Tab-separated table of C-alpha atoms in Angstrom:
chain	number	residue	atom	x	y	z
A	1	UNK	CA	1.252	29.357	-8.734
A	2	UNK	CA	1.915	26.123	-7.355
A	3	UNK	CA	1.077	22.706	-9.183
A	4	UNK	CA	0.397	19.340	-7.621
A	5	UNK	CA	0.912	16.259	-9.712
A	6	UNK	CA	0.590	12.721	-8.322
A	7	UNK	CA	3.408	10.453	-9.820
A	8	UNK	CA	2.394	7.235	-8.619
A	9	UNK	CA	0.488	5.192	-6.012
A	10	UNK	CA	-3.238	6.342	-6.351
A	11	UNK	CA	-4.508	2.600	-6.368
A	12	UNK	CA	-1.625	0.671	-4.906
A	13	UNK	CA	-0.148	0.193	-1.245
A	14	UNK	CA	2.817	2.215	-1.783
A	15	UNK	CA	4.883	3.760	-4.268
A	16	UNK	CA	3.090	7.041	-3.459
A	17	UNK	CA	5.089	10.087	-5.041
A	18	UNK	CA	3.557	13.499	-5.181
A	19	UNK	CA	5.367	16.442	-6.747
A	20	UNK	CA	4.870	20.173	-5.889
A	21	UNK	CA	6.182	22.904	-8.402
A	22	UNK	CA	6.221	26.283	-8.679
A	23	UNK	CA	8.457	28.253	-11.178
A	24	UNK	CA	12.026	27.007	-10.964
A	25	UNK	CA	11.044	24.950	-7.586
A	26	UNK	CA	10.085	21.662	-6.914
A	27	UNK	CA	9.727	19.226	-3.997
A	28	UNK	CA	8.779	15.860	-4.285
A	29	UNK	CA	7.238	13.425	-1.192
A	30	UNK	CA	8.534	9.920	-1.161
A	31	UNK	CA	10.103	7.848	-3.996
A	32	UNK	CA	9.254	4.466	-3.644
A	33	UNK	CA	7.909	1.302	-5.762
A	34	UNK	CA	5.191	-0.817	-5.393
A	35	UNK	CA	6.167	-3.358	-7.998
A	36	UNK	CA	8.885	-5.773	-8.978
A	37	UNK	CA	11.272	-4.097	-11.042
A	38	UNK	CA	13.511	-7.220	-11.726
A	39	UNK	CA	14.701	-7.407	-15.302
A	40	UNK	CA	12.987	-3.949	-16.040
A	41	UNK	CA	15.072	-1.315	-17.688
A	42	UNK	CA	14.330	2.453	-16.388
A	43	UNK	CA	12.717	3.183	-19.870
A	44	UNK	CA	10.275	0.246	-19.409
A	45	UNK	CA	9.469	0.784	-15.754
A	46	UNK	CA	8.328	3.985	-16.512
A	47	UNK	CA	6.233	3.195	-19.232
A	48	UNK	CA	4.641	0.349	-17.153
A	49	UNK	CA	3.815	2.936	-14.091
A	50	UNK	CA	6.229	1.454	-12.079
A	51	UNK	CA	8.593	4.250	-11.689
A	52	UNK	CA	7.274	7.963	-11.789
A	53	UNK	CA	7.147	9.978	-15.361
A	54	UNK	CA	10.296	12.255	-14.405
A	55	UNK	CA	12.991	10.979	-16.811
A	56	UNK	CA	14.875	14.114	-16.094
A	57	UNK	CA	15.724	12.490	-12.719
A	58	UNK	CA	16.631	9.252	-14.270
A	59	UNK	CA	19.112	10.705	-16.706
A	60	UNK	CA	16.706	11.208	-19.720
A	61	UNK	CA	16.648	15.065	-20.637
A	62	UNK	CA	17.361	18.259	-18.850
A	63	UNK	CA	16.328	19.168	-15.545
A	64	UNK	CA	14.518	22.669	-15.657
A	65	UNK	CA	14.519	22.847	-11.841
A	66	UNK	CA	16.961	25.294	-9.936
A	67	UNK	CA	15.610	24.352	-6.517
A	68	UNK	CA	14.671	20.783	-5.700
A	69	UNK	CA	14.486	17.964	-3.228
A	70	UNK	CA	12.985	14.527	-2.532
A	71	UNK	CA	11.898	14.030	1.230
A	72	UNK	CA	11.205	10.593	2.299
A	73	UNK	CA	8.806	9.885	4.904
A	74	UNK	CA	10.123	6.846	6.187
A	75	UNK	CA	12.623	3.956	5.028
A	76	UNK	CA	10.351	1.345	3.766
A	77	UNK	CA	10.636	-0.053	-0.024
A	78	UNK	CA	7.507	1.160	-0.988
A	79	UNK	CA	8.598	4.935	0.029
A	80	UNK	CA	12.239	4.707	-0.823
A	81	UNK	CA	13.004	1.785	-3.091
A	82	UNK	CA	13.240	4.134	-6.336
A	83	UNK	CA	16.105	6.277	-4.789
A	84	UNK	CA	18.667	3.632	-6.236
A	85	UNK	CA	17.658	4.745	-9.683
A	86	UNK	CA	18.195	8.203	-9.827
A	87	UNK	CA	20.769	9.529	-12.087
A	88	UNK	CA	20.453	13.129	-11.152
A	89	UNK	CA	22.163	14.367	-7.816
A	90	UNK	CA	19.207	15.582	-6.292
A	91	UNK	CA	19.323	16.318	-2.469
A	92	UNK	CA	17.320	13.734	-0.352
A	93	UNK	CA	16.149	14.447	3.076
A	94	UNK	CA	14.958	11.800	5.883
A	95	UNK	CA	14.367	11.954	9.256
A	96	UNK	CA	17.730	11.895	11.486
A	97	UNK	CA	16.764	8.084	12.745
A	98	UNK	CA	15.834	6.924	8.827
A	99	UNK	CA	18.967	8.447	7.665
A	100	UNK	CA	21.036	6.788	10.334
A	101	UNK	CA	18.994	3.229	9.551
A	102	UNK	CA	19.634	3.898	5.717
A	103	UNK	CA	23.607	4.250	6.318
A	104	UNK	CA	23.460	0.972	8.387
A	105	UNK	CA	21.663	-0.809	5.557
A	106	UNK	CA	23.853	0.465	3.142
A	107	UNK	CA	26.974	-0.599	4.944
A	108	UNK	CA	25.653	-3.988	5.528
A	109	UNK	CA	24.672	-4.575	2.082
A	110	UNK	CA	21.007	-4.572	2.338
A	111	UNK	CA	20.587	-1.394	0.348
A	112	UNK	CA	22.537	-0.016	-2.531
A	113	UNK	CA	24.308	3.228	-1.869
A	114	UNK	CA	22.572	6.551	-2.708
A	115	UNK	CA	24.279	9.958	-2.967
A	116	UNK	CA	23.369	13.200	-1.138
A	117	UNK	CA	21.452	12.036	1.606
A	118	UNK	CA	20.717	14.318	4.413
A	119	UNK	CA	19.119	14.036	7.855
A	120	UNK	CA	16.428	16.545	8.333
A	121	UNK	CA	15.656	17.370	12.055
A	122	UNK	CA	12.209	17.171	13.041
A	123	UNK	CA	10.217	20.429	13.403
A	124	UNK	CA	12.919	22.225	11.447
A	125	UNK	CA	11.702	23.871	8.442
A	126	UNK	CA	14.132	23.751	5.275
A	127	UNK	CA	13.591	26.287	2.339
A	128	UNK	CA	13.715	24.716	-1.112
A	129	UNK	CA	13.287	27.608	-3.287
A	130	UNK	CA	9.648	28.556	-3.332
A	131	UNK	CA	8.873	25.911	-0.654
A	132	UNK	CA	9.416	25.536	2.658
A	133	UNK	CA	9.217	21.666	3.990
A	134	UNK	CA	8.937	20.623	7.825
A	135	UNK	CA	8.965	16.992	9.156
A	136	UNK	CA	7.150	15.705	12.401
A	137	UNK	CA	7.778	12.569	14.287
A	138	UNK	CA	4.911	10.119	13.730
A	139	UNK	CA	4.152	6.412	14.640
A	140	UNK	CA	4.508	3.754	12.025
A	141	UNK	CA	6.686	0.482	12.253
A	142	UNK	CA	9.748	2.204	11.072
A	143	UNK	CA	10.494	4.463	14.006
A	144	UNK	CA	12.012	7.100	12.101
A	145	UNK	CA	8.858	8.009	10.404
A	146	UNK	CA	7.821	11.448	9.579
A	147	UNK	CA	4.580	13.326	8.771
A	148	UNK	CA	5.412	16.180	6.265
A	149	UNK	CA	4.103	19.928	6.059
A	150	UNK	CA	4.884	21.721	2.811
A	151	UNK	CA	4.003	25.571	2.109
A	152	UNK	CA	4.549	27.934	-0.869
A	153	UNK	CA	4.021	30.922	0.966
A	154	UNK	CA	0.557	31.186	0.709
A	155	UNK	CA	-1.058	27.872	1.257
A	156	UNK	CA	-0.202	24.930	3.086
A	157	UNK	CA	-0.359	20.879	2.238
A	158	UNK	CA	0.179	18.105	4.449
A	159	UNK	CA	1.304	14.443	3.875
A	160	UNK	CA	0.464	11.741	6.435
A	161	UNK	CA	3.048	9.239	5.312
A	162	UNK	CA	2.258	5.649	6.647
A	163	UNK	CA	0.705	6.180	10.259
A	164	UNK	CA	-1.183	4.437	13.152
A	165	UNK	CA	-3.288	5.683	16.200
A	166	UNK	CA	-2.993	2.647	18.303
A	167	UNK	CA	0.823	2.277	18.483
A	168	UNK	CA	3.287	3.400	21.183
A	169	UNK	CA	3.522	7.106	19.914
A	170	UNK	CA	-0.010	8.588	19.639
A	171	UNK	CA	1.183	11.572	21.120
A	172	UNK	CA	3.492	12.235	18.311
A	173	UNK	CA	0.478	11.874	15.792
A	174	UNK	CA	-1.873	14.502	17.855
A	175	UNK	CA	1.070	16.803	18.045
A	176	UNK	CA	1.475	17.078	14.313
A	177	UNK	CA	-2.137	16.628	13.595
A	178	UNK	CA	-2.644	19.704	15.947
A	179	UNK	CA	0.029	21.593	13.858
A	180	UNK	CA	-1.482	20.892	10.596
A	181	UNK	CA	-5.027	21.955	11.725
A	182	UNK	CA	-3.421	25.112	12.781
A	183	UNK	CA	-2.234	25.845	9.511
A	184	UNK	CA	-5.718	25.366	7.943
A	185	UNK	CA	-4.471	22.734	5.101
A	186	UNK	CA	-5.526	23.669	1.584
A	187	UNK	CA	-5.007	19.765	0.761
A	188	UNK	CA	-3.943	16.753	2.889
A	189	UNK	CA	-2.821	13.381	1.542
A	190	UNK	CA	-3.853	10.569	3.772
A	191	UNK	CA	-2.830	6.887	3.553
A	192	UNK	CA	-5.649	4.327	3.305
A	193	UNK	CA	-3.899	0.920	3.509
A	194	UNK	CA	-6.454	-0.613	5.929
A	195	UNK	CA	-9.217	0.219	3.081
A	196	UNK	CA	-7.714	-2.108	0.850
A	197	UNK	CA	-8.974	-5.202	2.274
A	198	UNK	CA	-12.555	-6.774	2.842
A	199	UNK	CA	-13.262	-6.381	6.654
A	200	UNK	CA	-13.579	-8.631	8.880
A	201	UNK	CA	-11.720	-11.586	7.609
A	202	UNK	CA	-14.335	-14.537	6.856
A	203	UNK	CA	-11.953	-16.924	9.142
A	204	UNK	CA	-10.468	-15.826	12.305
A	205	UNK	CA	-6.767	-17.177	12.956
A	206	UNK	CA	-3.368	-15.935	13.997
A	207	UNK	CA	-3.019	-14.321	10.426
A	208	UNK	CA	-6.724	-12.044	10.698
A	209	UNK	CA	-7.311	-11.515	14.484
A	210	UNK	CA	-10.491	-10.070	15.275
A	211	UNK	CA	-8.830	-7.494	17.543
A	212	UNK	CA	-5.392	-6.421	15.453
A	213	UNK	CA	-2.332	-6.830	17.833
A	214	UNK	CA	-0.551	-3.753	18.900
A	215	UNK	CA	3.096	-3.653	19.820
A	216	UNK	CA	2.370	-4.434	23.331
A	217	UNK	CA	0.189	-7.188	22.623
A	218	UNK	CA	2.279	-8.662	20.202
A	219	UNK	CA	5.049	-8.831	23.010
A	220	UNK	CA	2.267	-10.460	25.118
A	221	UNK	CA	1.688	-13.172	22.554
A	222	UNK	CA	5.339	-13.907	22.151
A	223	UNK	CA	5.780	-14.272	25.665
A	224	UNK	CA	3.010	-16.910	25.690
A	225	UNK	CA	4.198	-18.615	22.590
A	226	UNK	CA	7.728	-18.805	24.428
A	227	UNK	CA	6.632	-20.130	27.602
A	228	UNK	CA	4.406	-22.848	25.922
A	229	UNK	CA	6.890	-24.133	23.487
A	230	UNK	CA	9.079	-27.139	24.667
A	231	UNK	CA	11.806	-26.719	22.104
A	232	UNK	CA	13.286	-23.839	20.007
A	233	UNK	CA	11.123	-20.925	18.732
A	234	UNK	CA	11.976	-19.258	15.302
A	235	UNK	CA	10.926	-15.550	14.944
A	236	UNK	CA	11.087	-13.815	11.394
A	237	UNK	CA	10.609	-10.031	12.459
A	238	UNK	CA	11.523	-7.016	9.759
A	239	UNK	CA	14.856	-5.647	10.282
A	240	UNK	CA	13.914	-1.916	9.921
A	241	UNK	CA	11.602	-1.939	12.659
A	242	UNK	CA	14.383	-1.609	15.126
A	243	UNK	CA	12.266	-0.792	18.063
A	244	UNK	CA	10.335	-4.349	17.644
A	245	UNK	CA	13.874	-5.848	17.692
A	246	UNK	CA	14.866	-4.416	21.022
A	247	UNK	CA	11.324	-5.705	22.364
A	248	UNK	CA	11.774	-9.226	21.295
A	249	UNK	CA	14.811	-9.522	22.938
A	250	UNK	CA	13.490	-8.226	26.210
A	251	UNK	CA	10.432	-10.407	26.056
A	252	UNK	CA	12.847	-13.414	25.103
A	253	UNK	CA	14.442	-12.563	28.619
A	254	UNK	CA	11.272	-12.397	30.351
A	255	UNK	CA	10.317	-15.949	29.124
A	256	UNK	CA	13.799	-16.978	30.434
A	257	UNK	CA	15.464	-17.460	26.864
A	258	UNK	CA	18.301	-15.859	25.193
A	259	UNK	CA	17.822	-14.176	21.833
A	260	UNK	CA	20.262	-15.502	18.686
A	261	UNK	CA	20.457	-12.830	16.097
A	262	UNK	CA	21.655	-12.984	12.462
A	263	UNK	CA	24.451	-10.634	11.570
A	264	UNK	CA	22.515	-8.154	10.018
A	265	UNK	CA	19.542	-7.793	12.510
A	266	UNK	CA	22.047	-7.546	15.291
A	267	UNK	CA	23.947	-4.680	13.738
A	268	UNK	CA	20.772	-2.781	13.341
A	269	UNK	CA	19.769	-3.652	17.089
A	270	UNK	CA	23.130	-2.278	18.413
A	271	UNK	CA	23.449	0.873	16.101
A	272	UNK	CA	20.029	1.991	16.543
A	273	UNK	CA	18.847	0.831	19.579
A	274	UNK	CA	22.553	0.893	21.431
A	275	UNK	CA	21.107	-2.679	22.739
A	276	UNK	CA	23.975	-5.377	22.747
A	277	UNK	CA	22.657	-8.521	21.245
A	278	UNK	CA	22.475	-11.716	23.237
A	279	UNK	CA	24.120	-13.727	20.389
A	280	UNK	CA	25.234	-13.421	16.814
A	281	UNK	CA	24.686	-16.570	15.030
A	282	UNK	CA	28.155	-18.071	13.819
A	283	UNK	CA	29.973	-15.538	15.661
A	284	UNK	CA	29.030	-16.252	19.261
A	285	UNK	CA	27.123	-19.202	19.219
A	286	UNK	CA	26.674	-21.938	16.538
A	287	UNK	CA	23.630	-24.167	15.303
A	288	UNK	CA	24.985	-27.109	17.210
A	289	UNK	CA	24.901	-25.440	20.822
A	290	UNK	CA	21.205	-24.371	19.992
A	291	UNK	CA	20.578	-27.890	18.949
A	292	UNK	CA	21.715	-29.175	22.247
A	293	UNK	CA	19.593	-26.795	24.205
A	294	UNK	CA	16.749	-25.734	22.192
A	295	UNK	CA	14.149	-24.653	24.467
A	296	UNK	CA	16.772	-21.970	25.859
A	297	UNK	CA	16.645	-19.935	22.696
A	298	UNK	CA	14.840	-17.720	20.626
A	299	UNK	CA	16.248	-17.731	17.064
A	300	UNK	CA	15.697	-14.753	14.723
A	301	UNK	CA	15.814	-16.363	10.987
A	302	UNK	CA	15.675	-14.695	7.418
A	303	UNK	CA	13.764	-16.531	4.814
A	304	UNK	CA	17.103	-16.995	2.613
A	305	UNK	CA	18.267	-18.861	5.814
A	306	UNK	CA	15.408	-21.525	5.834
A	307	UNK	CA	17.633	-24.440	5.099
A	308	UNK	CA	19.772	-24.001	8.239
A	309	UNK	CA	16.578	-24.700	10.286
A	310	UNK	CA	16.091	-28.326	8.899
A	311	UNK	CA	18.031	-30.295	11.591
A	312	UNK	CA	16.519	-28.074	14.584
A	313	UNK	CA	13.937	-29.219	16.754
A	314	UNK	CA	11.447	-26.236	16.250
A	315	UNK	CA	8.216	-25.697	18.074
A	316	UNK	CA	7.006	-22.996	15.941
A	317	UNK	CA	7.990	-20.286	13.339
A	318	UNK	CA	6.485	-17.113	14.375
A	319	UNK	CA	6.123	-14.618	11.539
A	320	UNK	CA	6.329	-11.199	12.573
A	321	UNK	CA	6.213	-8.568	9.635
A	322	UNK	CA	9.472	-9.882	8.267
A	323	UNK	CA	10.232	-10.758	4.582
A	324	UNK	CA	8.487	-12.259	2.599
A	325	UNK	CA	5.834	-9.669	3.837
A	326	UNK	CA	2.774	-11.295	2.472
A	327	UNK	CA	0.721	-13.557	-0.111
A	328	UNK	CA	1.648	-11.061	-3.036
A	329	UNK	CA	5.328	-11.990	-2.582
A	330	UNK	CA	5.754	-15.653	-4.383
A	331	UNK	CA	8.389	-16.482	-1.594
A	332	UNK	CA	5.598	-16.124	0.781
A	333	UNK	CA	4.242	-19.517	-0.549
A	334	UNK	CA	7.534	-21.024	-0.714
A	335	UNK	CA	7.918	-20.312	3.010
A	336	UNK	CA	4.579	-22.163	3.741
A	337	UNK	CA	5.279	-25.082	1.666
A	338	UNK	CA	8.997	-25.381	3.238
A	339	UNK	CA	7.435	-25.367	6.743
A	340	UNK	CA	4.467	-27.425	5.986
A	341	UNK	CA	7.187	-30.136	4.594
A	342	UNK	CA	9.094	-29.847	7.601
A	343	UNK	CA	6.376	-30.023	9.915
A	344	UNK	CA	7.029	-26.712	11.285
A	345	UNK	CA	3.632	-25.084	12.986
A	346	UNK	CA	3.535	-21.304	11.290
A	347	UNK	CA	2.121	-18.843	13.772
A	348	UNK	CA	1.474	-15.140	12.477
A	349	UNK	CA	2.684	-12.336	15.360
A	350	UNK	CA	1.960	-9.525	12.860
A	351	UNK	CA	1.164	-5.931	14.120
A	352	UNK	CA	0.345	-3.201	11.542
A	353	UNK	CA	1.931	0.014	11.104
A	354	UNK	CA	-1.174	1.266	9.695
A	355	UNK	CA	-4.212	3.001	11.009
A	356	UNK	CA	-7.580	1.345	11.222
A	357	UNK	CA	-10.261	2.488	9.081
A	358	UNK	CA	-12.079	4.902	11.717
A	359	UNK	CA	-8.755	5.933	12.904
A	360	UNK	CA	-8.227	7.473	9.495
A	361	UNK	CA	-11.338	9.314	9.630
A	362	UNK	CA	-10.800	10.500	13.103
A	363	UNK	CA	-7.348	11.898	11.748
A	364	UNK	CA	-8.897	13.893	9.034
A	365	UNK	CA	-11.554	15.377	11.519
A	366	UNK	CA	-8.428	16.222	13.797
A	367	UNK	CA	-6.691	18.108	10.927
A	368	UNK	CA	-10.129	19.459	8.949
A	369	UNK	CA	-8.314	19.946	5.635
A	370	UNK	CA	-10.223	21.831	2.732
A	371	UNK	CA	-9.482	19.190	0.489
A	372	UNK	CA	-8.334	15.550	1.196
A	373	UNK	CA	-6.778	12.850	-1.146
A	374	UNK	CA	-6.929	9.186	0.100
A	375	UNK	CA	-4.495	7.036	-1.540
A	376	UNK	CA	-1.715	4.424	-0.448
A	377	UNK	CA	-4.599	1.756	-0.861
A	378	UNK	CA	-6.280	-0.883	-3.599
A	379	UNK	CA	-9.520	0.792	-3.133
A	380	UNK	CA	-8.892	4.756	-2.214
A	381	UNK	CA	-12.743	4.814	-3.318
A	382	UNK	CA	-13.908	3.112	-0.191
A	383	UNK	CA	-11.789	5.540	2.036
A	384	UNK	CA	-13.162	8.630	0.025
A	385	UNK	CA	-16.690	7.546	0.800
A	386	UNK	CA	-16.204	6.963	4.586
A	387	UNK	CA	-14.180	10.601	4.388
A	388	UNK	CA	-17.178	12.073	2.485
A	389	UNK	CA	-19.824	10.881	4.776
A	390	UNK	CA	-17.817	11.673	8.020
A	391	UNK	CA	-15.909	14.757	7.361
A	392	UNK	CA	-16.348	18.234	6.236
A	393	UNK	CA	-13.529	17.974	3.663
A	394	UNK	CA	-13.890	18.122	0.003
A	395	UNK	CA	-12.618	14.481	-1.351
A	396	UNK	CA	-10.414	14.409	-4.226
A	397	UNK	CA	-9.669	11.108	-6.221
A	398	UNK	CA	-7.006	12.432	-8.457
A	399	UNK	CA	-5.601	11.343	-11.766
A	400	UNK	CA	-2.105	10.042	-12.198
A	401	UNK	CA	0.306	12.581	-13.851
A	402	UNK	CA	-2.204	15.344	-14.068
A	403	UNK	CA	-1.345	18.891	-13.133
A	404	UNK	CA	-3.542	20.399	-10.279
A	405	UNK	CA	-3.746	23.815	-8.766
A	406	UNK	CA	-5.861	25.371	-6.161
A	407	UNK	CA	-6.104	28.820	-7.902
A	408	UNK	CA	-9.774	30.128	-8.905
A	409	UNK	CA	-10.227	30.181	-12.650
A	410	UNK	CA	-10.246	33.440	-14.447
A	411	UNK	CA	-13.718	34.827	-14.740
A	412	UNK	CA	-13.289	34.770	-18.641
């Protein structure tokens, strides 16, 4: 009998972890964190609900599963950030692109080393004891993202990972949604990030556009900013979205500028995209050269390198989903204050990797599961209501750490 246990992430954005177990077999989908673990021990983090209640994987007690593995949908902190705390040498599977990105970030010192990592080719089922698991290429702002399909030999279960329908790879989403529909899923776990926030925003500005930017329209706005700026433009993208890094450099060229990268982003661009960076700061070019001809460049800058901007003639600072990611991070207020103190305008060029609310309903309609579990949201009950009203699926809002099974109870 297969049991399903939701280990974390039921009312948070990220940290979503679900376990499927059957006899001596177990597979876990994602292993991320949605809270700061600074100054936490493993024991205190588990007690506070910041790490999942699987003490045997953190070196606390015996592990009774002979066959087990962790599958990571994509390489964002909220989906893989707890891997560094593992004490048991459990196999970990990612898509081949995410595996390559992980190894690159480890080599750069951005991520800590993690043992037993394995690339999982798309649409290639792997058997872990009683379970088979198959990953499908999807669309999110980490290009290696997977949707995951699990079978216990009798029933099929689906895990959306993070997903959007307005990105450049809708064909991928439609493909795995059709595959999931063909399997007549017993349960489908679907993200609900966009149900977390009140909509629409009370005031429209660059941080809250009435029509959300797509990857394409983001590049259009970037080109507009570059052509309008008389001085240097600085941009802060997310290093893990390497497809956007490649597009940013191409847009800089269309606007008549050269791209200057920090060392880490340049390495990711070259490794993951096969694209040579125009310039790497402090290797190919120095700040004094940029200062002498500021309207010739677009400079990528990390939050911890803000001080180097102090003496540069900057027209605008473009925040494009880089760190700090948002208001919930104390560093975000520090960024805003620093830019204000130096009279540098802040403009948001953000593009969500998450599906719009109605798109999530559409996705569930495409798949037509028997049971749907909304999560990855501060307000999953909002998504639950929409799904209950607009789909035929039974909606489940599970409780953390309870075991669920789909077998009929005995007549007794």
